[in-house]
């Protein structure tokens, strides 16, 4: 089986998997980065959202062989050292998660949104976040938390 | 001292090996507190788990409280320990929470069946069931601390008070922390039985009802919260099953040799209803699954077409023989005979699927001698907390250790253990290798367990004054309580009522789905009320006000919802409000405001206002989150979701053809106001969801004069109704 070198969260990691293996299985089952979740496998739910060169992508449909050319892969584990990224802090302040399963994807998508558009309108938030499903129905709190992060109101009260 | 004192031996007190921690253990705390009187059983548990029962205190003041319920986003990881900490007067900032072992004898509660003990996170009953249990346990933990301090200082216990993990003796100005008391802890000779009168009064609560963040949320924002699907063990192998599209069909694998030859394939295991493959990696297992060539038998579901079955249901509803009567008050038939006016309508409801975001999965490792097993699973637990694994392995329940993990959504699906049993079968074969079984989303949908399709035929009569005198509710569908629950009207003053269920069975897998029968049945009831109110030219809210005259708690929610929604003030052009009342443990009235796009049939929901009486509110912000989530899930099911079956085969397979509500369709706001109450907490997880269908349909009726009577209200259905 071929070996691939991936740049994940600022570290080089080698993995030996069959060609065609998705990035999602590589991250979760081979490298133990299980914060990125599987839910649909066909790029329709966003639970597996990670960043490749700062852009949000769905790891479940990406093949490992296309991402071993030095691209920067960032997962929820690489977002901050102490869960203190402003978006994570906003998430805690707004008490967003319920079951939590979709939330890595929500957060990674929200971080990408704010990196490209630091002050999104509610409509821009909805459009950008629309690909990330949440069965528990935390959407209103996701919108609220993005607003908090954008306006730097993430201190806990 | 009131209550009935019980003797507890001091020798039952345990210390840790290091001697720094002292557990207030099951052995130390009153047997009746943990509702287990078998000392031997308790001791066995203690030996096995070392830490058990409800709390552990260490000298540094850290307190660990054990949560006996599943955490699936509803907040049990905070609410139950919080109730305990309230009575214990623990300093919440030093409390951490862990799951308790899955041992019913010790951690079960009575809330599901009086006299029986269960660990079962279903029916929105966790807080209600454990409220008395956790309060008593917390009070007894506090009593042990108090009596230890009394002995230590040689003062009467009655002179001591507690505050934020400290015992205080005011007259001598002495104060000692709970952690500081650990070396002096002793088991009192007599422990009082804390009856409700001896517990804190709600006005003295400082944790219950306060703004307390949920304990597990930090782990859910950095990816560290562990779900069963995240588990990785050395030498773990992966199992997947192909279960086909037709429930009940039996498989014959026709290319076994070919599959065995595939890279990484370790085993092929045949089930009655599926072919299982175990492989070294997940991708190998999934690849092999795709290559399976299977001949499927026919089954009971063969020939069944879900969208054509309603005419059959109508025929069943028309029969004169009654079905199983599930509620009867007065005499509906007589009321109909003497009525001034009768109304009749049919309401329909298609199959829906749970769609919890974490597909079903489990990890099981069976020991090489097949005599013990470790199970990691996200489960809503069950009548059997070992989830069927002991039977499959032929070993006693105590030799199966279940490690409960966070659930990536439950909604009723994870109160069934089919997936755990499948994994046990694979793990038995692969022992001692641990097996991770994963259902793909496709598996999760096509082999889903659905909320049943049903038809509700309602007949209602009124007297000359327009007062409802008889209400007959006939449910046709499969699954008994799954379709028939939630059809009673306990808060409307209607003298003659009848609920009956008539069976129709199709061999389709069914299960409780958030709020179970409440959603379709409240839809029928609440829409019927609005249709009658319209016929009488009465405001639908005023119409309910009259019906609720004898139910002040329900009425208070109605009037609060009226106030907060500005019911009487007109909506903006093109919008209308609709109201619905639901009881599901807690009582709630919901009002929504909608518009409809006449060109494409799309309904848009702008606002939802909910007034809720749930007794004592343990975690206000979390209850609001439950209302928000309940409304969103309700909207998703009402506006989008539909499982259809053709010739017994499930037609949907992933989120491209099973649509869930996305952020673009979220209302602008969902507001909840609580009615003040000192009553025991009631469930809140399933009160909002059933409001949605009826509130939307009632708003639609006021907006367009047309009736939506078939769930879901997909745009094409709405268009068809508009064009009628
Ligand atoms: S798992 Fe990748 S988008 Fe759903
Ligand atoms: S928090 Fe449960 S799916 Fe989003």
Tab-separated table of C-alpha atoms in Angstrom, chain B residues 206-380:
chain	number	residue	atom	x	y	z
B	206	UNK	CA	-29.271	28.612	44.042
B	207	UNK	CA	-28.164	26.084	41.416
B	208	UNK	CA	-31.480	24.776	40.168
B	209	UNK	CA	-32.918	27.478	37.948
B	210	UNK	CA	-29.682	29.453	37.747
B	211	UNK	CA	-27.798	30.267	34.583
B	212	UNK	CA	-25.339	27.372	34.596
B	213	UNK	CA	-23.428	26.405	31.449
B	214	UNK	CA	-23.671	22.777	30.408
B	215	UNK	CA	-20.767	20.699	31.644
B	216	UNK	CA	-20.028	18.853	28.425
B	217	UNK	CA	-20.138	21.792	26.035
B	218	UNK	CA	-16.405	22.638	26.196
B	219	UNK	CA	-15.622	19.117	24.953
B	220	UNK	CA	-18.110	19.608	22.135
B	221	UNK	CA	-16.364	22.669	20.704
B	222	UNK	CA	-12.854	21.263	20.393
B	223	UNK	CA	-13.619	17.824	18.997
B	224	UNK	CA	-12.657	16.002	22.170
B	225	UNK	CA	-16.136	14.797	23.181
B	226	UNK	CA	-16.065	11.084	22.547
B	227	UNK	CA	-18.834	9.363	20.661
B	228	UNK	CA	-18.749	5.590	20.247
B	229	UNK	CA	-17.887	6.022	16.569
B	230	UNK	CA	-14.681	7.807	17.644
B	231	UNK	CA	-13.315	4.886	19.591
B	232	UNK	CA	-10.044	3.349	18.472
B	233	UNK	CA	-8.507	0.292	20.088
B	234	UNK	CA	-5.361	-1.659	19.271
B	235	UNK	CA	-5.996	-4.314	16.602
B	236	UNK	CA	-9.508	-3.062	16.047
B	237	UNK	CA	-11.285	-4.401	12.973
B	238	UNK	CA	-14.306	-2.994	11.166
B	239	UNK	CA	-17.711	-4.458	10.518
B	240	UNK	CA	-20.429	-3.380	8.099
B	241	UNK	CA	-23.668	-5.059	7.103
B	242	UNK	CA	-25.716	-5.008	3.940
B	243	UNK	CA	-29.372	-5.183	4.971
B	244	UNK	CA	-31.097	-4.561	1.654
B	245	UNK	CA	-33.944	-2.166	0.931
B	246	UNK	CA	-36.881	-4.360	1.876
B	247	UNK	CA	-37.406	-4.898	5.574
B	248	UNK	CA	-37.715	-8.551	6.526
B	249	UNK	CA	-36.145	-9.956	3.352
B	250	UNK	CA	-33.591	-12.756	3.749
B	251	UNK	CA	-30.290	-12.682	1.882
B	252	UNK	CA	-28.380	-15.260	-0.077
B	253	UNK	CA	-24.836	-14.215	-0.885
B	254	UNK	CA	-23.879	-15.387	-4.370
B	255	UNK	CA	-20.233	-14.273	-4.592
B	256	UNK	CA	-18.749	-15.342	-1.281
B	257	UNK	CA	-15.428	-16.534	-2.756
B	258	UNK	CA	-14.945	-13.256	-4.547
B	259	UNK	CA	-15.579	-11.265	-1.366
B	260	UNK	CA	-13.242	-13.412	0.693
B	261	UNK	CA	-10.493	-12.751	-1.817
B	262	UNK	CA	-10.759	-8.975	-1.412
B	263	UNK	CA	-7.991	-7.081	0.335
B	264	UNK	CA	-8.419	-6.945	4.066
B	265	UNK	CA	-11.586	-9.028	4.293
B	266	UNK	CA	-11.419	-11.204	7.415
B	267	UNK	CA	-14.876	-12.686	7.816
B	268	UNK	CA	-18.274	-12.881	6.179
B	269	UNK	CA	-21.080	-13.386	8.647
B	270	UNK	CA	-24.618	-14.175	7.606
B	271	UNK	CA	-27.550	-12.759	9.527
B	272	UNK	CA	-31.213	-13.577	8.988
B	273	UNK	CA	-31.706	-10.213	7.366
B	274	UNK	CA	-28.206	-9.148	6.306
B	275	UNK	CA	-24.732	-10.096	5.190
B	276	UNK	CA	-21.946	-8.834	7.429
B	277	UNK	CA	-18.348	-8.246	6.406
B	278	UNK	CA	-15.445	-7.724	8.769
B	279	UNK	CA	-12.240	-6.244	7.391
B	280	UNK	CA	-8.991	-4.811	8.676
B	281	UNK	CA	-9.901	-1.259	7.765
B	282	UNK	CA	-13.120	0.674	7.374
B	283	UNK	CA	-12.461	1.476	3.739
B	284	UNK	CA	-11.845	-2.198	2.999
B	285	UNK	CA	-15.037	-3.193	4.764
B	286	UNK	CA	-17.033	-0.573	2.865
B	287	UNK	CA	-15.499	-1.579	-0.448
B	288	UNK	CA	-16.344	-5.216	0.182
B	289	UNK	CA	-19.902	-4.235	1.101
B	290	UNK	CA	-20.316	-2.569	-2.271
B	291	UNK	CA	-19.157	-5.722	-4.047
B	292	UNK	CA	-21.629	-8.045	-2.341
B	293	UNK	CA	-23.991	-9.801	-4.700
B	294	UNK	CA	-27.072	-10.794	-2.799
B	295	UNK	CA	-30.346	-12.415	-3.773
B	296	UNK	CA	-33.088	-11.152	-1.508
B	297	UNK	CA	-36.228	-13.058	-0.625
B	298	UNK	CA	-39.686	-11.572	-0.587
B	299	UNK	CA	-41.057	-10.481	2.780
B	300	UNK	CA	-44.242	-9.279	4.411
B	301	UNK	CA	-43.462	-5.855	2.964
B	302	UNK	CA	-43.494	-7.130	-0.632
B	303	UNK	CA	-46.219	-5.364	-2.570
B	304	UNK	CA	-46.625	-2.604	0.001
B	305	UNK	CA	-46.819	0.925	-1.416
B	306	UNK	CA	-46.885	3.563	1.271
B	307	UNK	CA	-48.511	6.326	-0.734
B	308	UNK	CA	-51.292	4.088	-2.000
B	309	UNK	CA	-52.228	2.622	1.343
B	310	UNK	CA	-54.390	5.510	2.538
B	311	UNK	CA	-57.477	4.333	0.653
B	312	UNK	CA	-57.146	1.049	2.516
B	313	UNK	CA	-56.834	2.982	5.778
B	314	UNK	CA	-59.964	4.960	4.922
B	315	UNK	CA	-61.817	1.696	4.421
B	316	UNK	CA	-60.631	0.469	7.821
B	317	UNK	CA	-61.754	3.745	9.383
B	318	UNK	CA	-65.165	3.278	7.809
B	319	UNK	CA	-65.800	-0.117	9.378
B	320	UNK	CA	-68.441	-0.191	12.077
B	321	UNK	CA	-66.509	-2.481	14.447
B	322	UNK	CA	-64.378	-0.477	16.832
B	323	UNK	CA	-60.670	-1.105	17.314
B	324	UNK	CA	-58.748	-1.172	20.569
B	325	UNK	CA	-60.149	1.515	22.863
B	326	UNK	CA	-57.319	3.447	24.501
B	327	UNK	CA	-59.349	6.185	26.173
B	328	UNK	CA	-63.020	6.470	26.932
B	329	UNK	CA	-64.893	9.156	28.822
B	330	UNK	CA	-68.695	9.322	28.829
B	331	UNK	CA	-70.512	8.075	25.767
B	332	UNK	CA	-69.444	9.559	22.457
B	333	UNK	CA	-72.007	7.680	20.383
B	334	UNK	CA	-74.877	9.053	22.424
B	335	UNK	CA	-73.402	12.557	22.321
B	336	UNK	CA	-73.255	12.342	18.506
B	337	UNK	CA	-76.903	11.248	18.322
B	338	UNK	CA	-78.176	14.259	20.238
B	339	UNK	CA	-75.718	16.808	18.857
B	340	UNK	CA	-76.694	19.959	16.983
B	341	UNK	CA	-73.800	19.695	14.627
B	342	UNK	CA	-71.089	17.168	13.796
B	343	UNK	CA	-67.728	17.637	12.127
B	344	UNK	CA	-65.535	14.988	10.583
B	345	UNK	CA	-62.099	15.038	9.006
B	346	UNK	CA	-59.218	12.712	8.141
B	347	UNK	CA	-55.601	13.630	8.844
B	348	UNK	CA	-52.690	11.730	7.345
B	349	UNK	CA	-49.076	11.347	8.148
B	350	UNK	CA	-46.293	9.737	6.101
B	351	UNK	CA	-43.341	7.799	7.478
B	352	UNK	CA	-40.470	9.812	8.923
B	353	UNK	CA	-36.939	8.808	9.877
B	354	UNK	CA	-34.829	9.785	12.894
B	355	UNK	CA	-31.804	11.149	11.039
B	356	UNK	CA	-29.665	11.462	14.142
B	357	UNK	CA	-26.426	12.920	12.832
B	358	UNK	CA	-24.231	10.145	14.198
B	359	UNK	CA	-25.102	6.999	12.268
B	360	UNK	CA	-25.591	3.924	14.419
B	361	UNK	CA	-22.420	2.226	15.559
B	362	UNK	CA	-20.844	0.338	18.416
B	363	UNK	CA	-17.492	-1.049	19.473
B	364	UNK	CA	-17.328	-4.384	21.244
B	365	UNK	CA	-14.426	-6.480	22.417
B	366	UNK	CA	-15.073	-10.018	23.566
B	367	UNK	CA	-12.370	-11.749	25.591
B	368	UNK	CA	-10.532	-14.675	23.997
B	369	UNK	CA	-12.302	-17.132	26.317
B	370	UNK	CA	-15.643	-15.558	25.295
B	371	UNK	CA	-16.502	-15.066	28.952
B	372	UNK	CA	-16.451	-11.281	29.251
B	373	UNK	CA	-17.120	-8.350	26.984
B	374	UNK	CA	-16.526	-4.617	26.877
B	375	UNK	CA	-19.072	-2.536	25.004
B	376	UNK	CA	-18.708	1.097	23.950
B	377	UNK	CA	-21.912	2.548	22.697
B	378	UNK	CA	-24.094	5.607	22.474
B	379	UNK	CA	-27.356	4.215	23.708
B	380	UNK	CA	-30.529	5.507	25.282
